Tab-separated table of C-alpha atoms in Angstrom:
chain	number	residue	atom	x	y	z
A	1	MET	CA	15.409	34.069	-32.033
A	2	ALA	CA	12.020	32.467	-32.631
A	3	ASN	CA	13.645	29.048	-33.029
A	4	THR	CA	15.482	29.491	-29.703
A	5	VAL	CA	12.262	30.382	-27.898
A	6	PHE	CA	10.491	27.390	-29.443
A	7	GLN	CA	13.297	25.034	-28.386
A	8	ASN	CA	13.284	26.359	-24.818
A	9	THR	CA	9.507	25.988	-24.649
A	10	SER	CA	9.613	22.408	-25.929
A	11	ILE	CA	12.357	21.492	-23.464
A	12	SER	CA	10.469	22.993	-20.524
A	13	SER	CA	7.236	21.273	-21.549
A	14	GLU	CA	8.916	17.871	-21.838
A	15	ILE	CA	8.222	15.598	-18.905
A	16	GLN	CA	11.386	15.227	-16.854
A	17	PRO	CA	12.483	11.759	-15.607
A	18	PRO	CA	11.620	12.443	-11.916
A	19	ASP	CA	8.100	13.548	-12.871
A	20	ARG	CA	7.661	10.594	-15.207
A	21	ILE	CA	8.726	8.105	-12.565
A	22	ARG	CA	6.626	9.768	-9.866
A	23	ARG	CA	3.516	9.525	-12.068
A	24	LEU	CA	4.242	5.860	-12.754
A	25	VAL	CA	4.644	5.187	-9.032
A	26	TRP	CA	1.274	6.776	-8.189
A	27	LYS	CA	-0.454	4.786	-10.939
A	28	LEU	CA	1.105	1.578	-9.652
A	29	SER	CA	0.050	2.461	-6.095
A	30	ILE	CA	-3.584	2.911	-7.121
A	31	ALA	CA	-3.501	-0.279	-9.196
A	32	THR	CA	-2.037	-2.189	-6.218
A	33	LEU	CA	-4.759	-0.913	-3.889
A	34	ILE	CA	-7.392	-2.049	-6.408
A	35	LEU	CA	-5.593	-5.378	-6.787
A	36	MET	CA	-5.771	-6.029	-3.039
A	37	ALA	CA	-9.496	-5.237	-3.038
A	38	ILE	CA	-10.021	-7.644	-5.948
A	39	GLY	CA	-7.975	-10.257	-4.113
A	40	SER	CA	-10.213	-9.852	-1.076
A	41	ALA	CA	-13.310	-10.219	-3.256
A	42	THR	CA	-11.787	-13.323	-4.842
A	43	ARG	CA	-11.344	-14.883	-1.411
A	44	VAL	CA	-14.767	-14.071	0.039
A	45	MET	CA	-16.461	-15.277	-3.151
A	46	ASN	CA	-14.589	-18.604	-2.909
A	47	ALA	CA	-12.995	-17.893	-6.285
A	48	GLY	CA	-9.381	-18.547	-5.285
A	49	LEU	CA	-9.349	-21.842	-7.161
A	50	ALA	CA	-11.776	-20.840	-9.914
A	51	CYS	CA	-8.843	-21.172	-12.308
A	52	PRO	CA	-7.444	-24.649	-11.566
A	53	ASP	CA	-4.098	-24.003	-13.265
A	54	TRP	CA	-1.475	-21.259	-13.208
A	55	PRO	CA	-0.430	-18.885	-14.748
A	56	LEU	CA	-3.050	-19.527	-17.420
A	57	CYS	CA	-6.701	-20.145	-16.656
A	58	TYR	CA	-8.044	-23.417	-18.024
A	59	GLY	CA	-4.982	-23.374	-20.265
A	60	LYS	CA	-6.010	-20.116	-21.949
A	61	LEU	CA	-5.210	-16.440	-21.681
A	62	VAL	CA	-8.930	-15.664	-21.707
A	63	PRO	CA	-11.158	-18.618	-20.685
A	64	THR	CA	-14.299	-17.440	-22.490
A	65	ALA	CA	-15.995	-20.835	-22.396
A	66	GLN	CA	-15.660	-21.201	-18.608
A	67	MET	CA	-16.227	-17.539	-17.741
A	68	ASN	CA	-18.539	-16.811	-14.811
A	69	LEU	CA	-18.308	-14.434	-11.853
A	70	GLN	CA	-15.842	-16.561	-9.893
A	71	VAL	CA	-13.624	-17.293	-12.885
A	72	PHE	CA	-13.725	-13.625	-13.871
A	73	LEU	CA	-12.595	-12.504	-10.407
A	74	GLU	CA	-9.624	-14.868	-10.342
A	75	TRP	CA	-8.748	-14.167	-13.986
A	76	PHE	CA	-8.981	-10.376	-13.560
A	77	HIS	CA	-6.953	-10.602	-10.356
A	78	ARG	CA	-4.155	-12.269	-12.296
A	79	LEU	CA	-4.473	-9.777	-15.165
A	80	ASP	CA	-4.146	-6.800	-12.838
A	81	ALA	CA	-1.188	-8.447	-11.097
A	82	ALA	CA	0.534	-9.033	-14.452
A	83	LEU	CA	0.049	-5.389	-15.466
A	84	ILE	CA	1.492	-4.235	-12.150
A	85	GLY	CA	4.421	-6.594	-12.701
A	86	PHE	CA	5.186	-5.005	-16.075
A	87	GLY	CA	4.806	-1.583	-14.455
A	88	ALA	CA	7.307	-2.521	-11.733
A	89	LEU	CA	9.711	-3.739	-14.423
A	90	ALA	CA	9.350	-0.403	-16.239
A	91	LEU	CA	9.893	1.477	-12.973
A	92	SER	CA	13.127	-0.382	-12.281
A	93	GLY	CA	14.354	-0.008	-15.856
A	94	LEU	CA	13.637	3.719	-16.025
A	95	SER	CA	15.238	4.290	-12.634
A	96	TRP	CA	18.501	2.720	-13.752
A	97	TRP	CA	18.382	4.347	-17.191
A	98	TYR	CA	17.961	7.858	-15.759
A	99	ARG	CA	19.959	7.210	-12.594
A	100	ARG	CA	22.192	10.274	-13.142
A	101	GLU	CA	19.143	12.545	-13.000
A	102	LEU	CA	17.510	10.820	-10.025
A	103	PRO	CA	18.250	10.358	-6.316
A	104	LYS	CA	20.908	7.712	-5.766
A	105	TRP	CA	18.600	5.567	-3.646
A	106	LEU	CA	15.839	5.364	-6.266
A	107	PRO	CA	17.227	2.600	-8.550
A	108	ILE	CA	17.842	0.404	-5.510
A	109	ALA	CA	14.345	1.061	-4.121
A	110	ALA	CA	12.786	0.381	-7.527
A	111	THR	CA	14.731	-2.876	-7.845
A	112	PHE	CA	13.557	-3.881	-4.359
A	113	ALA	CA	9.957	-3.212	-5.450
A	114	LEU	CA	10.517	-5.359	-8.547
A	115	GLY	CA	11.896	-8.157	-6.380
A	116	LEU	CA	8.801	-7.979	-4.188
A	117	ILE	CA	6.455	-8.243	-7.164
A	118	VAL	CA	8.390	-11.245	-8.522
A	119	PHE	CA	8.170	-12.918	-5.114
A	120	GLN	CA	4.482	-11.999	-5.011
A	121	GLY	CA	3.961	-13.752	-8.348
A	122	ILE	CA	5.629	-16.894	-7.006
A	123	LEU	CA	3.365	-16.812	-3.942
A	124	GLY	CA	0.367	-16.332	-6.228
A	125	GLY	CA	1.251	-19.484	-8.109
A	126	LEU	CA	1.815	-21.412	-4.886
A	127	THR	CA	-1.552	-20.188	-3.599
A	128	VAL	CA	-3.216	-22.102	-6.439
A	129	THR	CA	-0.929	-25.151	-6.593
A	130	GLN	CA	-0.989	-25.584	-2.794
A	131	LEU	CA	-4.794	-25.230	-2.694
A	132	LEU	CA	-5.025	-21.972	-0.737
A	133	ARG	CA	-2.737	-23.003	2.113
A	134	PHE	CA	-3.321	-20.434	4.833
A	135	ASP	CA	0.315	-19.471	5.469
A	136	ILE	CA	0.955	-18.880	1.768
A	137	VAL	CA	-2.238	-16.834	1.435
A	138	THR	CA	-1.210	-14.697	4.417
A	139	ALA	CA	2.302	-14.227	3.020
A	140	HIS	CA	0.691	-13.244	-0.295
A	141	LEU	CA	-1.224	-10.461	1.465
A	142	GLY	CA	1.780	-9.375	3.526
A	143	THR	CA	3.980	-9.068	0.423
A	144	ALA	CA	1.300	-7.088	-1.395
A	145	LEU	CA	1.101	-4.629	1.499
A	146	LEU	CA	4.893	-4.359	1.618
A	147	PHE	CA	5.010	-3.655	-2.132
A	148	PHE	CA	2.272	-1.049	-1.700
A	149	THR	CA	4.255	0.521	1.140
A	150	THR	CA	7.452	0.613	-0.938
A	151	LEU	CA	5.666	2.423	-3.769
A	152	LEU	CA	4.266	5.010	-1.363
A	153	VAL	CA	7.658	5.601	0.218
A	154	ILE	CA	9.144	6.218	-3.240
A	155	GLY	CA	6.287	8.472	-4.322
A	156	CYS	CA	6.187	10.551	-1.142
A	157	SER	CA	9.978	10.892	-1.115
A	158	MET	CA	9.951	12.309	-4.653
A	159	MET	CA	6.958	14.627	-4.476
A	160	PRO	CA	7.507	18.387	-4.014
A	161	TYR	CA	7.227	19.165	-0.332
A	162	LYS	CA	8.516	21.949	1.873
A	163	GLY	CA	7.893	21.340	5.545
A	164	THR	CA	7.329	23.848	8.286
A	165	GLY	CA	9.918	22.299	10.597
A	166	ASN	CA	7.412	21.767	13.384
A	167	VAL	CA	6.648	18.055	13.642
A	168	GLY	CA	8.173	17.057	16.979
A	169	LYS	CA	7.664	13.341	17.635
A	170	LEU	CA	4.968	12.935	14.981
A	171	PRO	CA	7.241	11.006	12.544
A	172	TRP	CA	7.890	8.307	15.150
A	173	VAL	CA	4.243	8.136	16.192
A	174	GLY	CA	3.263	7.754	12.541
A	175	LEU	CA	5.846	5.020	12.005
A	176	THR	CA	4.639	3.146	15.095
A	177	ALA	CA	1.025	3.356	13.951
A	178	ALA	CA	1.944	2.153	10.452
A	179	ILE	CA	3.849	-0.873	11.796
A	180	LEU	CA	0.978	-1.797	14.117
A	181	VAL	CA	-1.569	-1.515	11.297
A	182	TYR	CA	0.612	-3.714	9.089
A	183	LEU	CA	0.906	-6.388	11.791
A	184	GLN	CA	-2.832	-6.223	12.459
A	185	SER	CA	-3.455	-6.691	8.738
A	186	LEU	CA	-1.328	-9.841	8.798
A	187	ILE	CA	-3.365	-11.207	11.703
A	188	GLY	CA	-6.493	-10.346	9.749
A	189	GLY	CA	-5.027	-12.282	6.828
A	190	LEU	CA	-4.596	-15.320	9.085
A	191	VAL	CA	-8.207	-15.013	10.246
A	192	ALA	CA	-9.464	-14.757	6.676
A	193	SER	CA	-7.268	-17.476	5.166
A	194	GLN	CA	-8.304	-19.990	7.855
A	195	TRP	CA	-11.943	-18.851	7.915
A	196	ALA	CA	-11.425	-18.542	11.656
A	197	LEU	CA	-14.624	-16.568	12.262
A	198	HIS	CA	-16.801	-19.235	10.631
A	199	GLN	CA	-15.002	-22.046	12.419
A	200	CYS	CA	-15.223	-20.326	15.787
A	201	PHE	CA	-18.954	-19.697	15.456
A	202	GLY	CA	-19.603	-23.115	13.935
A	203	GLY	CA	-17.517	-25.416	16.112
A	204	ALA	CA	-15.582	-23.280	18.595
A	205	GLN	CA	-12.375	-23.846	16.626
A	206	LEU	CA	-9.663	-21.260	15.897
A	207	CYS	CA	-11.292	-18.850	18.346
A	208	THR	CA	-7.835	-17.900	19.597
A	209	VAL	CA	-6.901	-16.667	16.124
A	210	MET	CA	-10.108	-14.690	15.814
A	211	ASN	CA	-9.842	-13.215	19.323
A	212	SER	CA	-6.231	-12.182	18.689
A	213	HIS	CA	-7.423	-10.129	15.731
A	214	ILE	CA	-10.156	-8.532	17.847
A	215	ALA	CA	-7.752	-7.709	20.676
A	216	GLY	CA	-5.167	-6.583	18.157
A	217	VAL	CA	-7.404	-3.705	17.134
A	218	VAL	CA	-6.498	-1.799	20.294
A	219	PRO	CA	-2.776	-0.964	19.734
A	220	PRO	CA	-3.051	0.408	16.158
A	221	THR	CA	-6.246	2.274	17.052
A	222	LEU	CA	-4.630	3.971	20.053
A	223	ALA	CA	-1.494	4.780	18.055
A	224	THR	CA	-3.485	6.293	15.193
A	225	LEU	CA	-5.739	8.317	17.485
A	226	THR	CA	-2.644	9.549	19.331
A	227	LEU	CA	-1.280	10.695	15.982
A	228	VAL	CA	-4.514	12.543	15.217
A	229	ILE	CA	-4.602	14.271	18.617
A	230	LEU	CA	-0.937	15.295	18.433
A	231	ALA	CA	-1.478	16.629	14.911
A	232	TRP	CA	-4.388	18.751	16.160
A	233	ARG	CA	-2.276	20.087	19.025
A	234	THR	CA	0.793	20.841	16.911
A	235	SER	CA	0.819	24.452	15.823
A	236	ALA	CA	2.055	25.478	12.359
A	237	LEU	CA	1.866	21.891	11.128
A	238	HIS	CA	1.966	21.537	7.363
A	239	PRO	CA	-1.629	21.402	5.994
A	240	MET	CA	-0.879	18.186	4.110
A	241	LEU	CA	0.202	16.429	7.309
A	242	ARG	CA	-2.846	17.722	9.144
A	243	ASN	CA	-5.158	16.460	6.398
A	244	LEU	CA	-3.464	13.055	6.328
A	245	ALA	CA	-3.852	12.763	10.101
A	246	ASN	CA	-7.549	13.635	9.817
A	247	TRP	CA	-8.064	11.015	7.111
A	248	ALA	CA	-6.267	8.441	9.242
A	249	GLY	CA	-8.717	9.140	12.070
A	250	ILE	CA	-11.675	8.804	9.698
A	251	CYS	CA	-10.329	5.487	8.387
A	252	VAL	CA	-9.902	4.112	11.922
A	253	ILE	CA	-13.495	4.975	12.845
A	254	ALA	CA	-14.817	3.536	9.579
A	255	GLN	CA	-12.689	0.400	9.963
A	256	ILE	CA	-14.002	-0.284	13.464
A	257	ALA	CA	-17.600	0.255	12.331
A	258	VAL	CA	-17.225	-2.027	9.321
A	259	GLY	CA	-15.384	-4.624	11.423
A	260	VAL	CA	-18.167	-4.727	14.026
A	261	ALA	CA	-20.789	-5.039	11.286
A	262	THR	CA	-18.810	-7.805	9.590
A	263	PHE	CA	-18.460	-9.675	12.884
A	264	ARG	CA	-22.147	-9.398	13.808
A	265	LEU	CA	-23.244	-10.498	10.339
A	266	HIS	CA	-20.854	-13.491	10.456
A	267	LEU	CA	-19.160	-12.483	7.155
A	268	GLN	CA	-22.417	-13.074	5.294
A	269	VAL	CA	-22.256	-9.733	3.448
A	270	GLU	CA	-19.300	-10.015	1.073
A	271	PRO	CA	-19.015	-6.282	0.191
A	272	LEU	CA	-18.522	-5.494	3.891
A	273	THR	CA	-15.602	-7.920	4.115
A	274	VAL	CA	-13.996	-6.469	0.987
A	275	THR	CA	-14.511	-2.945	2.333
A	276	HIS	CA	-12.887	-3.976	5.618
A	277	GLN	CA	-9.745	-5.081	3.772
A	278	ALA	CA	-9.728	-2.022	1.499
A	279	ILE	CA	-10.001	0.431	4.395
A	280	ALA	CA	-7.159	-1.323	6.224
A	281	ALA	CA	-4.884	-0.978	3.179
A	282	THR	CA	-5.952	2.649	2.733
A	283	LEU	CA	-5.222	3.413	6.390
A	284	LEU	CA	-1.788	1.853	6.053
A	285	GLY	CA	-1.125	3.936	2.947
A	286	ILE	CA	-2.162	7.165	4.682
A	287	LEU	CA	0.057	6.432	7.684
A	288	ILE	CA	3.012	5.638	5.410
A	289	ALA	CA	2.514	8.880	3.490
A	290	PHE	CA	2.262	10.840	6.742
A	291	THR	CA	5.391	9.211	8.153
A	292	VAL	CA	7.545	9.803	5.066
A	293	LEU	CA	6.502	13.458	4.768
A	294	ALA	CA	6.910	14.018	8.509
A	295	PHE	CA	10.450	12.627	8.425
A	296	ARG	CA	11.185	14.881	5.443
A	297	ASP	CA	9.854	17.782	7.494
A	298	ARG	CA	12.063	16.792	10.420
A	299	HIS	CA	15.112	16.431	8.155
A	300	SER	CA	14.554	19.866	6.601
A	301	GLN	CA	14.371	21.347	10.096
A	302	LYS	CA	17.738	19.826	11.043
A	303	THR	CA	19.265	20.983	7.753
A	304	THR	CA	18.054	24.539	8.352
A	305	HIS	CA	19.546	24.597	11.847
A	306	THR	CA	22.854	23.342	10.452
A	307	LEU	CA	22.970	25.976	7.719
A	308	ILE	CA	22.180	28.815	10.152
A	309	PRO	CA	24.816	28.766	12.914
A	310	SER	CA	24.061	30.497	16.154
A	311	SER	CA	25.787	33.855	16.580
A	312	ASN	CA	28.135	34.511	19.458
A	313	LEU	CA	26.911	37.351	21.652
């Protein structure tokens, strides 16, 4: 009897495959967010070519002789990217290994994430070999954000969540806001990779690119604020959705404030520029999480209505 109780306790305490994969996904999501912030710091510190070769740095795994701040940023950026790559490989492998105990879509989604990280590695190499060509740098950022989004979709789809069935059009508003923030981030990547702000102030060049980023603030800001207002006005909304909407509003306000400060200071304060990029990625992540959970809420509402047929009077 005692042995049976001990076995049942050990089985229940063992981490199940869905929980193990969900924890790995959240760790990879945090590491990816940090990686994008480090990548932004690498760019603003002019450290993108601090390591002249790829994938090694000065032909070494750890270039101790050449190490300075710029070399460290580029080297650590590559190290973090490599760790995330191994994590994505583990995620895909575990998803296929435990596929009978997991949702059918998970192995495919994990493989898609692995494909993105492989493509991201190729773009990282081209960024160095092509001497920071602006279109490759922008694609590098766009792929990183897409990988980050994929991880969040997986994580939010697997987390325990029971909706209230009262979301209305919020899922579609959240999706619209997320798409607009993603597109605005790509435009911001073009501005950064071409140093459009410096060139516009210095010689009135690339002002169209810079102004498009400034004007592009309006659509995602309006969409996000609409989401916040609708969340406030929706009764019986799940507390998690309400909190995510509030954080999205805070991120929008902070992003605008940091963006104005960055513009007025002509990108002379590097931490502000890095913060601007980090808040944008965080806002995107919050909107993705809100959208996935809101669609789950909407789906549970439809399922409940299907299971409970209306009675004939």
